[in-house]
mmCIF file with all atom_site columns, C-alpha atoms in Angstrom:
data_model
loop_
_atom_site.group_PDB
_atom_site.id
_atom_site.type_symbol
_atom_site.label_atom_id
_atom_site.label_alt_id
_atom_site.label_comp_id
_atom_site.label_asym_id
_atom_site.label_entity_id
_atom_site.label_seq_id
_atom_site.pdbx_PDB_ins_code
_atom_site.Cartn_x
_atom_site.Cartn_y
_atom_site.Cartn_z
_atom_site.occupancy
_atom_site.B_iso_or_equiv
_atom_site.pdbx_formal_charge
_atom_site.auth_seq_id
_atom_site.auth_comp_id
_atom_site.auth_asym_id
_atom_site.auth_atom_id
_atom_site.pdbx_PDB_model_num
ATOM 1   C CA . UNK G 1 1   ? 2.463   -51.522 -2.258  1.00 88.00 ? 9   UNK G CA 1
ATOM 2   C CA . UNK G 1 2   ? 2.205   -48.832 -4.962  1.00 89.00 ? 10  UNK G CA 1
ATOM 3   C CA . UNK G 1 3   ? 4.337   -48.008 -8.218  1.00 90.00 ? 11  UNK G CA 1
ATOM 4   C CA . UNK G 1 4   ? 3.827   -45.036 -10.575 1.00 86.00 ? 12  UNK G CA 1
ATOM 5   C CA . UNK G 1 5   ? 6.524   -45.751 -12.366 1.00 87.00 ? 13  UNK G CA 1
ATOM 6   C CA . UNK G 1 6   ? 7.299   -41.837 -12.190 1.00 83.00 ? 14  UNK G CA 1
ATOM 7   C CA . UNK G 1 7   ? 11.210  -41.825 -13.078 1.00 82.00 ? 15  UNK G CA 1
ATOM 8   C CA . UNK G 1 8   ? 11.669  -45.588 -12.002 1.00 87.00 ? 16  UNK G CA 1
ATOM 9   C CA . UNK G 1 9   ? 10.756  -48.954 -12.263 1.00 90.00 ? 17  UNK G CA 1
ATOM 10  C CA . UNK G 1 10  ? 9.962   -48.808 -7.946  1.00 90.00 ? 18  UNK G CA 1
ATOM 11  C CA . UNK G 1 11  ? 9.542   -52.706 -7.222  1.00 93.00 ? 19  UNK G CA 1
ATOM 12  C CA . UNK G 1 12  ? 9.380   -54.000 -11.058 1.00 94.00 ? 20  UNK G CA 1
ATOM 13  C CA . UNK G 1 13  ? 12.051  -55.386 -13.289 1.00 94.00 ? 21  UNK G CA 1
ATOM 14  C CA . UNK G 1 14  ? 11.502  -55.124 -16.448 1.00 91.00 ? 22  UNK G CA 1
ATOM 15  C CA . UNK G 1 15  ? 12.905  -58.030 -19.283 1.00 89.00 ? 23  UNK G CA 1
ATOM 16  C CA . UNK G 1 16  ? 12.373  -58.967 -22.641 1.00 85.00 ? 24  UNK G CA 1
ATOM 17  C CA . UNK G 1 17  ? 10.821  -55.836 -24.335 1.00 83.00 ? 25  UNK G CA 1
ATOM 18  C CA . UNK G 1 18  ? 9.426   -54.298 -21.301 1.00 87.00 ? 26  UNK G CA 1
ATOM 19  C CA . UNK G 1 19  ? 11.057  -51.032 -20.340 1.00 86.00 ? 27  UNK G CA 1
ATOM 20  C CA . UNK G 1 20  ? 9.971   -48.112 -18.290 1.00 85.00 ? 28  UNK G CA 1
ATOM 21  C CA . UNK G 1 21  ? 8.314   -45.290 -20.512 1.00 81.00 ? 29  UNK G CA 1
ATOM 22  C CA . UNK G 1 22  ? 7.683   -41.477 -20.166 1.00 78.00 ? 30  UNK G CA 1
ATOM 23  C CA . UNK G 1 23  ? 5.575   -39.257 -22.193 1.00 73.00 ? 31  UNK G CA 1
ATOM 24  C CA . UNK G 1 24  ? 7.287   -35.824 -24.090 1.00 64.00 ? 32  UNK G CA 1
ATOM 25  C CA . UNK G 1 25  ? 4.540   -33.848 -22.518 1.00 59.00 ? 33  UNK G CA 1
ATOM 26  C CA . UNK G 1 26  ? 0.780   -32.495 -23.469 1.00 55.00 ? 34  UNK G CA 1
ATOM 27  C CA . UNK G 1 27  ? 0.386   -33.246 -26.204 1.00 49.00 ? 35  UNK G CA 1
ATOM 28  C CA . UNK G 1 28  ? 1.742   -36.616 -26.229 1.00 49.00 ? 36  UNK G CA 1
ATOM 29  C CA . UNK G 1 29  ? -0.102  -39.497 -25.784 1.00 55.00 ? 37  UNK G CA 1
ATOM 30  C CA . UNK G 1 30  ? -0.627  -40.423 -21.660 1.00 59.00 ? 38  UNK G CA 1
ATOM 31  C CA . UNK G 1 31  ? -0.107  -43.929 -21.860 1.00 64.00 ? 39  UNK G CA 1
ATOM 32  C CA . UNK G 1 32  ? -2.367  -44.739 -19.257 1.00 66.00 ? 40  UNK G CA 1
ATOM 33  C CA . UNK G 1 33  ? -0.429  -41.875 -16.787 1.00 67.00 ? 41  UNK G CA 1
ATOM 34  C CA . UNK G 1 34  ? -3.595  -39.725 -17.547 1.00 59.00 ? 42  UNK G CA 1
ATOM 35  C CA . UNK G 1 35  ? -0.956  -37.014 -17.995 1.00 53.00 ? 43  UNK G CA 1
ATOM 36  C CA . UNK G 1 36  ? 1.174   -37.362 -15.043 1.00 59.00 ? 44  UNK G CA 1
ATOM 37  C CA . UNK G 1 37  ? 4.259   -38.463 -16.124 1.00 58.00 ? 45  UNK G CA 1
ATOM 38  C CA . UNK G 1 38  ? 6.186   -42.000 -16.797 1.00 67.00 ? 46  UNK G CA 1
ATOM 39  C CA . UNK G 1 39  ? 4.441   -45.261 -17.059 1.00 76.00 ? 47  UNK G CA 1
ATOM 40  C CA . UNK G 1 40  ? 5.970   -48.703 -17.845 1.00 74.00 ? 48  UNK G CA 1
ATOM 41  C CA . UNK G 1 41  ? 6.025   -50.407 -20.537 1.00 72.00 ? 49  UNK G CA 1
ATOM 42  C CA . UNK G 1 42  ? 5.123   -54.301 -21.750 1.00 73.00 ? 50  UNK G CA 1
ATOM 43  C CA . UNK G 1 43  ? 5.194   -54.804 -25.593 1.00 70.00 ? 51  UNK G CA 1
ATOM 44  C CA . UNK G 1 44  ? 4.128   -57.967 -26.968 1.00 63.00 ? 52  UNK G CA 1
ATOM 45  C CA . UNK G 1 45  ? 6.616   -59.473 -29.167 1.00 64.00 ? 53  UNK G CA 1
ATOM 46  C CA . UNK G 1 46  ? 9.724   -60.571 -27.923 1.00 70.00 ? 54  UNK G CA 1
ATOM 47  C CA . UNK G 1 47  ? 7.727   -61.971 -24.694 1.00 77.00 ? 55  UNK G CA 1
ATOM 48  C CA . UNK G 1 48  ? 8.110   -58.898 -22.209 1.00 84.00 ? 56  UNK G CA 1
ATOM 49  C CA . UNK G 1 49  ? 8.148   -58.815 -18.795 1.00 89.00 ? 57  UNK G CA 1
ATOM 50  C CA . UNK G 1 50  ? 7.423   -56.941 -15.644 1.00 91.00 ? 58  UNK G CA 1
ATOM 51  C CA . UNK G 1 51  ? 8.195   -59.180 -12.833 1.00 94.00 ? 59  UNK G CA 1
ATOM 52  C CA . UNK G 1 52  ? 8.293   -58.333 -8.954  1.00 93.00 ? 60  UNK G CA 1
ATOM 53  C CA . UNK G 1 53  ? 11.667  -57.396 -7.733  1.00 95.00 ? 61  UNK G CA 1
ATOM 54  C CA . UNK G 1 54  ? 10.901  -58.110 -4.281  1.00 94.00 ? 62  UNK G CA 1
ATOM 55  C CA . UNK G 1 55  ? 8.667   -60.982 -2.822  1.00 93.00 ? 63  UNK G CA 1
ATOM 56  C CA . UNK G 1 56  ? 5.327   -60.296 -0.723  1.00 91.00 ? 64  UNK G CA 1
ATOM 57  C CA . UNK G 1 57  ? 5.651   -61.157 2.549   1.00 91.00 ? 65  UNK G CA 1
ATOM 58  C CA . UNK G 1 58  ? 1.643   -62.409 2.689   1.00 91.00 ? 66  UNK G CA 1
ATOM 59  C CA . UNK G 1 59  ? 2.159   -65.099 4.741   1.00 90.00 ? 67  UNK G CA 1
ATOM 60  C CA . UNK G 1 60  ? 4.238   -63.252 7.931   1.00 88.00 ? 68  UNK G CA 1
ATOM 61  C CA . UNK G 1 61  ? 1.503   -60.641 7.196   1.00 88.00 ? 69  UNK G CA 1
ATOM 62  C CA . UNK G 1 62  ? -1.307  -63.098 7.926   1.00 89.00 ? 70  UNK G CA 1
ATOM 63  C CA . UNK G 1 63  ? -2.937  -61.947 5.033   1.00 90.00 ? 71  UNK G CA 1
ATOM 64  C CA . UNK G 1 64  ? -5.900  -64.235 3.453   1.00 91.00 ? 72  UNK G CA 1
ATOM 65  C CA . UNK G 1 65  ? -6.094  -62.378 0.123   1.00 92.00 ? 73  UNK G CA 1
ATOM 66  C CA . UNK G 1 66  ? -4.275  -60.273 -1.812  1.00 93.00 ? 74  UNK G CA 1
ATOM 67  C CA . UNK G 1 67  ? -5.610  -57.630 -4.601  1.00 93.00 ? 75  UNK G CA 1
ATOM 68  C CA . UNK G 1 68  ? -3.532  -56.160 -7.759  1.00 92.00 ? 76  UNK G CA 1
ATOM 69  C CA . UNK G 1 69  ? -5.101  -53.108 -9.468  1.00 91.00 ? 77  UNK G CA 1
ATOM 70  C CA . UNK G 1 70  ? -3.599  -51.097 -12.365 1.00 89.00 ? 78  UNK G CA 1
ATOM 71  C CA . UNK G 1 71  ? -4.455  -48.757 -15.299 1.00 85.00 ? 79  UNK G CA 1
ATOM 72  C CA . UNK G 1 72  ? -3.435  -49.792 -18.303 1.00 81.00 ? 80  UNK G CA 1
ATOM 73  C CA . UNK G 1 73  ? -3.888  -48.201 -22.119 1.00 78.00 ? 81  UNK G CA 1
ATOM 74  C CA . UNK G 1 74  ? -3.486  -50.429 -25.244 1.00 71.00 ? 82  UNK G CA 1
ATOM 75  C CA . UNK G 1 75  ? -1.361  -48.715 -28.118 1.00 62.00 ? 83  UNK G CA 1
ATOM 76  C CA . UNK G 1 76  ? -2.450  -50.676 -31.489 1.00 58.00 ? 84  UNK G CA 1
ATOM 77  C CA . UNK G 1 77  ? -4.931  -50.974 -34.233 1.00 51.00 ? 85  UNK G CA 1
ATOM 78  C CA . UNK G 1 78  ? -5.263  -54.721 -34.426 1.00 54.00 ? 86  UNK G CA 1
ATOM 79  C CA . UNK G 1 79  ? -7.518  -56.971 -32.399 1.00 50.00 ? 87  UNK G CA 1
ATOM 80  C CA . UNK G 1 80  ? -3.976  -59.170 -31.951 1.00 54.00 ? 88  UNK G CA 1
ATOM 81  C CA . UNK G 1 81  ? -3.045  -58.959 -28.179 1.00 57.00 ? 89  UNK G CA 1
ATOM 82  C CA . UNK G 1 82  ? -2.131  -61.348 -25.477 1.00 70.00 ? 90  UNK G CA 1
ATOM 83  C CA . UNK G 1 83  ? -1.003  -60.131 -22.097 1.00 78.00 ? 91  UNK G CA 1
ATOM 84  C CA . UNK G 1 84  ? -1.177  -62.185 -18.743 1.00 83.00 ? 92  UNK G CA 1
ATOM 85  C CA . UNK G 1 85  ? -1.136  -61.858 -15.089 1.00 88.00 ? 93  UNK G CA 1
ATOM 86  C CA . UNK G 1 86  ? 0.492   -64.208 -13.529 1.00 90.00 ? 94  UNK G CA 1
ATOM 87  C CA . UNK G 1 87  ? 1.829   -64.897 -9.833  1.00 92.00 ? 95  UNK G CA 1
ATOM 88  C CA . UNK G 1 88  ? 4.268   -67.312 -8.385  1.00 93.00 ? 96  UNK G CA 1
ATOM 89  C CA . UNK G 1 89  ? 3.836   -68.856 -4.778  1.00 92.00 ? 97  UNK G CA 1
ATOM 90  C CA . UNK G 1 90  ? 7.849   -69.653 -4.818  1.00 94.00 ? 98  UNK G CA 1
ATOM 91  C CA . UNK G 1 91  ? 9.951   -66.596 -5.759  1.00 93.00 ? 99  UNK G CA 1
ATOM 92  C CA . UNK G 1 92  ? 8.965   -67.082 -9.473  1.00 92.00 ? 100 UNK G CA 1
ATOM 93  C CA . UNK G 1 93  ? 10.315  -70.405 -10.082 1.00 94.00 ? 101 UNK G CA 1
ATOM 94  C CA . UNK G 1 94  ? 7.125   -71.352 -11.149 1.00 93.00 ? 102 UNK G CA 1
ATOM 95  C CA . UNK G 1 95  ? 4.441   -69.073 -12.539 1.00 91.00 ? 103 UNK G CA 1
ATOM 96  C CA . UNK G 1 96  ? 0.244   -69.417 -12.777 1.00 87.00 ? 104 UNK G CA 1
ATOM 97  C CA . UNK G 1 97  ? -1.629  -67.622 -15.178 1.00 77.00 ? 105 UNK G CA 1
ATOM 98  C CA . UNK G 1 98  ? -4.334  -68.201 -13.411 1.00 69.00 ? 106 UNK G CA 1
ATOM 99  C CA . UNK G 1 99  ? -5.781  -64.173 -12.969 1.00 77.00 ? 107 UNK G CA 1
ATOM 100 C CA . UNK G 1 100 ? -6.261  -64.507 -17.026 1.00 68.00 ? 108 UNK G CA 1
ATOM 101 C CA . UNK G 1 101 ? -5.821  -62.055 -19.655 1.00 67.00 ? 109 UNK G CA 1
ATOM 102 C CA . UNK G 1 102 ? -6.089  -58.542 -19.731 1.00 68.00 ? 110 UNK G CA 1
ATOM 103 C CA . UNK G 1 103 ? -7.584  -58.217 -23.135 1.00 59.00 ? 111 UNK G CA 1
ATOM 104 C CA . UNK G 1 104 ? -10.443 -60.326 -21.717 1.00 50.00 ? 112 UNK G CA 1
ATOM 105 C CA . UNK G 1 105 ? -11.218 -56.830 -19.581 1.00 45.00 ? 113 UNK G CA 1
ATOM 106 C CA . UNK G 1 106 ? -12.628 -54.993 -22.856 1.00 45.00 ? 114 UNK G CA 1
ATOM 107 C CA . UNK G 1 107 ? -12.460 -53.721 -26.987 1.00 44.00 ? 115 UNK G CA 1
ATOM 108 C CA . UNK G 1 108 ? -8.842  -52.741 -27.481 1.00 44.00 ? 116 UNK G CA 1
ATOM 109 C CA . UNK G 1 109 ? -8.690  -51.745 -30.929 1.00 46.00 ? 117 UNK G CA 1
ATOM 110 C CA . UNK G 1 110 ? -7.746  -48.189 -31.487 1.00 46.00 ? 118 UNK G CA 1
ATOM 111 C CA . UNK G 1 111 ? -5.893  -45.634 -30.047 1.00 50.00 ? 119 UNK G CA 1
ATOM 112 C CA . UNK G 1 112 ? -5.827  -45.044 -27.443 1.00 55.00 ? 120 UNK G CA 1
ATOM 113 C CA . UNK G 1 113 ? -7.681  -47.622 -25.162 1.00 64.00 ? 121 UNK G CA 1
ATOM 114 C CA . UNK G 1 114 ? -7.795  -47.475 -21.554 1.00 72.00 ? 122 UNK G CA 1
ATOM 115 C CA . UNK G 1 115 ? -8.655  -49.373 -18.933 1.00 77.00 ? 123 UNK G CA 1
ATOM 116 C CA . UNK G 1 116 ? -8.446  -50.697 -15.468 1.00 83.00 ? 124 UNK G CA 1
ATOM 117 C CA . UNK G 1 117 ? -7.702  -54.312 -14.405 1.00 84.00 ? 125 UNK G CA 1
ATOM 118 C CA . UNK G 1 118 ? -8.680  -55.621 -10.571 1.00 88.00 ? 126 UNK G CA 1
ATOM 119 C CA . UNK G 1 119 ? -8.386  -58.933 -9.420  1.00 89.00 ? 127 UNK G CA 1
ATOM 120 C CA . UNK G 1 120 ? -8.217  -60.515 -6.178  1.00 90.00 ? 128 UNK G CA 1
ATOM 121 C CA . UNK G 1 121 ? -6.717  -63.823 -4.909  1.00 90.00 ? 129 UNK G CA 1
ATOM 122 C CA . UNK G 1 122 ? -7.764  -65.628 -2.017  1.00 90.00 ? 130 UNK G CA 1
ATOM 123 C CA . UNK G 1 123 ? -5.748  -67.713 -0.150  1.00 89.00 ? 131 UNK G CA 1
ATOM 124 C CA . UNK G 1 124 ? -8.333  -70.365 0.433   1.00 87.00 ? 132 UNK G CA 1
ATOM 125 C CA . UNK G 1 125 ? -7.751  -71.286 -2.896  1.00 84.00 ? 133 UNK G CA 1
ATOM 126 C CA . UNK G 1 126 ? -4.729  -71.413 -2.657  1.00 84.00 ? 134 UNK G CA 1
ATOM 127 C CA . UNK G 1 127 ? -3.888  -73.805 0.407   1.00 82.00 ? 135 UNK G CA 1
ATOM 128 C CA . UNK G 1 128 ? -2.203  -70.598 1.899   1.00 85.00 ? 136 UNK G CA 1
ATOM 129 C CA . UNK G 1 129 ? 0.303   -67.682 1.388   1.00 89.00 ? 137 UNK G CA 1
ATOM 130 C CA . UNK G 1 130 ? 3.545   -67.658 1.556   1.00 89.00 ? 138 UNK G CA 1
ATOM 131 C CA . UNK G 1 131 ? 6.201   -65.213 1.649   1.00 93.00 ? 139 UNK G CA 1
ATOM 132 C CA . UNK G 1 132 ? 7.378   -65.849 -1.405  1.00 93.00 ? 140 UNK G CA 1
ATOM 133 C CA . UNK G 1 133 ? 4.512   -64.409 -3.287  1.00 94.00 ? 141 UNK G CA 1
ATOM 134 C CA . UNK G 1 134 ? 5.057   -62.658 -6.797  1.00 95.00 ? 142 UNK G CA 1
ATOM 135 C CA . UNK G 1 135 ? 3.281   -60.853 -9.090  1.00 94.00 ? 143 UNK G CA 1
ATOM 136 C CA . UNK G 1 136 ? 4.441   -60.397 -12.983 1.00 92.00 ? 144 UNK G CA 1
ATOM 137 C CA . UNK G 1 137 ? 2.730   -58.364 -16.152 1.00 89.00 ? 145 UNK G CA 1
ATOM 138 C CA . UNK G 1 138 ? 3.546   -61.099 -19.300 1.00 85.00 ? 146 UNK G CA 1
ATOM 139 C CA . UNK G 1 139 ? 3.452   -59.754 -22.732 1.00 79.00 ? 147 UNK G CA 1
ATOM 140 C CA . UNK G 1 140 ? 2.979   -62.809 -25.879 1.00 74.00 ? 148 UNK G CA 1
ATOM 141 C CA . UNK G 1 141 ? 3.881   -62.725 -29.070 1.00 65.00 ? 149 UNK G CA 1
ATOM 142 C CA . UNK G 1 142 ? 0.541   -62.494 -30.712 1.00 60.00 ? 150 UNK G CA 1
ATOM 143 C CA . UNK G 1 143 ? 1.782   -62.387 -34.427 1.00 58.00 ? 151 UNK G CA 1
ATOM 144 C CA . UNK G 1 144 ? 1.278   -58.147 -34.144 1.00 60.00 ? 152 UNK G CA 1
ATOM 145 C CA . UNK G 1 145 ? 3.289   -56.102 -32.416 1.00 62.00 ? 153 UNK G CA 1
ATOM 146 C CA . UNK G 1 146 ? 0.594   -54.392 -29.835 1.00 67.00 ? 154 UNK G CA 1
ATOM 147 C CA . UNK G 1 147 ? 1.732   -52.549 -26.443 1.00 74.00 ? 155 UNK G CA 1
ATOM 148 C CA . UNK G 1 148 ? 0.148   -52.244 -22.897 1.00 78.00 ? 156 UNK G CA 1
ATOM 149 C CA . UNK G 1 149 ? 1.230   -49.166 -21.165 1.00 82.00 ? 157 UNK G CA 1
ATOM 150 C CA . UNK G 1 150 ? 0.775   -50.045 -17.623 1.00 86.00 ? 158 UNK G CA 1
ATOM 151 C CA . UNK G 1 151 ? 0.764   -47.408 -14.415 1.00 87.00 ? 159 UNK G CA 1
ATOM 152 C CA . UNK G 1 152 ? -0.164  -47.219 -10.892 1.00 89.00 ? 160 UNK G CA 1
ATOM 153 C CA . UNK G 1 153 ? -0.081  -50.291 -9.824  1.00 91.00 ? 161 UNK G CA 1
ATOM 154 C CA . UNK G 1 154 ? -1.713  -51.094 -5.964  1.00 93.00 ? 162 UNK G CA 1
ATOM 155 C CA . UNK G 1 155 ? -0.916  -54.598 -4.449  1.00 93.00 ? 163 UNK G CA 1
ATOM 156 C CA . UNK G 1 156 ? -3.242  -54.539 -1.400  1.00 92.00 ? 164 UNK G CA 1
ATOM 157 C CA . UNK G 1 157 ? -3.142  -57.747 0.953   1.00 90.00 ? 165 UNK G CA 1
ATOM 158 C CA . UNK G 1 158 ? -6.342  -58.026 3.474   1.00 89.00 ? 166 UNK G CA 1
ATOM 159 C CA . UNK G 1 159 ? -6.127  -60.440 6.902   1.00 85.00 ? 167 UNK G CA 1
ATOM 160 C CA . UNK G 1 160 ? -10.113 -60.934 7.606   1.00 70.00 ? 168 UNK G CA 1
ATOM 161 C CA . UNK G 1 161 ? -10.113 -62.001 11.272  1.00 61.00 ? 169 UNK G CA 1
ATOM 162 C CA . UNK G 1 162 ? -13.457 -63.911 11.925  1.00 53.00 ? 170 UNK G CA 1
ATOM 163 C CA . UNK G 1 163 ? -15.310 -62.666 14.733  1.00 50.00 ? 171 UNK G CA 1
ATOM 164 C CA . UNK G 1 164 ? -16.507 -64.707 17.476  1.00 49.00 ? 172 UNK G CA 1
ATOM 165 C CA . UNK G 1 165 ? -20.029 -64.404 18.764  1.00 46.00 ? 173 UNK G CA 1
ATOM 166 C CA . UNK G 1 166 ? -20.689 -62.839 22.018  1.00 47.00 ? 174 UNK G CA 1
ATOM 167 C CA . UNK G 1 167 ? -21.813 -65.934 23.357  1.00 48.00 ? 175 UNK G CA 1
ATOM 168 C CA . UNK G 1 168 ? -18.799 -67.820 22.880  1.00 50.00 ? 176 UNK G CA 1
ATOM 169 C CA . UNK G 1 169 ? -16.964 -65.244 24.765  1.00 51.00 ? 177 UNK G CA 1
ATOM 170 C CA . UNK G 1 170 ? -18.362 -65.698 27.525  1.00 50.00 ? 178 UNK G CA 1
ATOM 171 C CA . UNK G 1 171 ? -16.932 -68.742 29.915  1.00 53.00 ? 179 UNK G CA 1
ATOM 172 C CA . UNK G 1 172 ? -18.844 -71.409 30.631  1.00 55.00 ? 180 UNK G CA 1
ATOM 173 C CA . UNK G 1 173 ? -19.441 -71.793 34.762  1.00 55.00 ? 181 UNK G CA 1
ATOM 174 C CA . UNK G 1 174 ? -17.389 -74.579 36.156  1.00 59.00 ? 182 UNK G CA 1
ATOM 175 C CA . UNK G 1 175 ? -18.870 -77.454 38.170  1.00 61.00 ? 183 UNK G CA 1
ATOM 176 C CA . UNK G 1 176 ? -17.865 -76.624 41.574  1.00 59.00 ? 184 UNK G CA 1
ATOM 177 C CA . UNK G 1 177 ? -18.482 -72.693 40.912  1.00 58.00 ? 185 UNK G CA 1
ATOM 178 C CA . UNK G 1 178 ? -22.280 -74.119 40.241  1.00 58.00 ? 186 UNK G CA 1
ATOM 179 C CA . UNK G 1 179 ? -22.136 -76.101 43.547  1.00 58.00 ? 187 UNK G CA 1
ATOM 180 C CA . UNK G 1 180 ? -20.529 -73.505 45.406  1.00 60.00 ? 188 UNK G CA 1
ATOM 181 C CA . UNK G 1 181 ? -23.282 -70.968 44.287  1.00 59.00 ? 189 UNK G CA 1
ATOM 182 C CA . UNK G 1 182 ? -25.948 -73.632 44.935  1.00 62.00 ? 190 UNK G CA 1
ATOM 183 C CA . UNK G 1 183 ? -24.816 -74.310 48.440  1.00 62.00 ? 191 UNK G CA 1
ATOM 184 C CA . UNK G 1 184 ? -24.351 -70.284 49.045  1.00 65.00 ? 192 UNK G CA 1
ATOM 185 C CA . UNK G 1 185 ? -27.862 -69.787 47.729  1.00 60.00 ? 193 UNK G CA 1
ATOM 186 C CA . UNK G 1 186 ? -29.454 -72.849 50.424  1.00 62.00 ? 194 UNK G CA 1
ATOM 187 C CA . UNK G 1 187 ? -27.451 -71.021 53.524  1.00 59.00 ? 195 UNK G CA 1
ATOM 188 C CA . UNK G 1 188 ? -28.633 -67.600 52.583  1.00 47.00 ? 196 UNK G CA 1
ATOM 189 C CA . UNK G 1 189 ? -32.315 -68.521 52.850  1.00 52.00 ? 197 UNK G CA 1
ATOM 190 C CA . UNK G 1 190 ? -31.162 -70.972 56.252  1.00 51.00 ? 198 UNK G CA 1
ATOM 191 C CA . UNK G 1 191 ? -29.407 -67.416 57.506  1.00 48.00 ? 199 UNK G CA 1
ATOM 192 C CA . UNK G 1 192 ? -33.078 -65.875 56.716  1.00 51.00 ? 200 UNK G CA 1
ATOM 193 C CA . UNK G 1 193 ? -35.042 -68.075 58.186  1.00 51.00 ? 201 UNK G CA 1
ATOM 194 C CA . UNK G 1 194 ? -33.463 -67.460 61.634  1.00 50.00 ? 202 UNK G CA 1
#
């Protein structure tokens, strides 16, 4: 799944004091488009949100892991700035933060700041997938107003099939084909002999 948020939100809804955001032009600032047009938006205070509209079908898609990649570019001049990844396993009843904060990824004071944040789930650690899998962009409250641009964003969900080796593809010989090749072996050299 990709969004580029280029005149729509695609597959995110945006709450709180997220919204979806698009640059006058040149000489503008990109907001982490790199110049190509409308990014959204999480600010900070007032605890916005980009959540999944739709669910990820991992599990029907056998997939063991699952990867979320986006740009993002940081809009402030404090060192104040707290925004999560999170996914939910159940249609966002419940939420893990577990993937950890973006401001962990690098220095974010100044303008502007960019960046790109990658981080894969397994499903091993998980138990396994379901397909009710979600993915959501949390901005805190960090005492400063601060904003985090975010755009293109690539869900990409991997099924690693393990291979077999040769050996074990191979059937093993029953006990009567043995015997029968045994006893076909002693009356060819009998035939031979005569």
């Amino acid at each position: 799944m990709t969004d580029t948020f280029e005149g729509s939100l695609g597959n995110w809804t945006a709450q709180g004091s997220a919204y979806l955001y698009t640059h006058a032009g040149s000489g503008s600032m990109n907001y982490a488009t790199k110049g190509t047009g409308a990014a959204a938006v999480v600010c900070t205070w007032d605890e916005g949100l980009l959540t999944m509209t739709d669910d990820l079908r991992l599990h029907s898609n056998q997939a063991t892991s699952v990867t979320i990649t986006f740009d993002y570019e940081w809009d402030t001049t404090t060192a104040t700035r707290l925004v999560y990844v999170d996914y939910s396993t159940d249609g966002g009843r419940t939420w893990s933060d577990d993937l950890g904060d973006i401001s962990a990824w690098g220095s974010f004071t100044g303008i502007p700041t960019l960046g790109t944040f990658s981080k894969t789930l397994e499903e091993r650690e998980l138990g396994s997938f379901t397909d009710d899998f979600k993915f959501r962009i949390r901005g805190k409250d960090g005492g400063n107003p601060v904003t985090a641009h975010i755009d293109n964003i690539q869900i990409v969900g991997t099924n690693v099939v393990a291979v077999s080796r040769v050996k074990d593809d191979i059937p093993e010989p029953s006990a009567m084909a043995l015997v029968f090749l045994l006893l076909s072996a002693i009356g060819f050299k009998r035939s031979r002999r005569l």
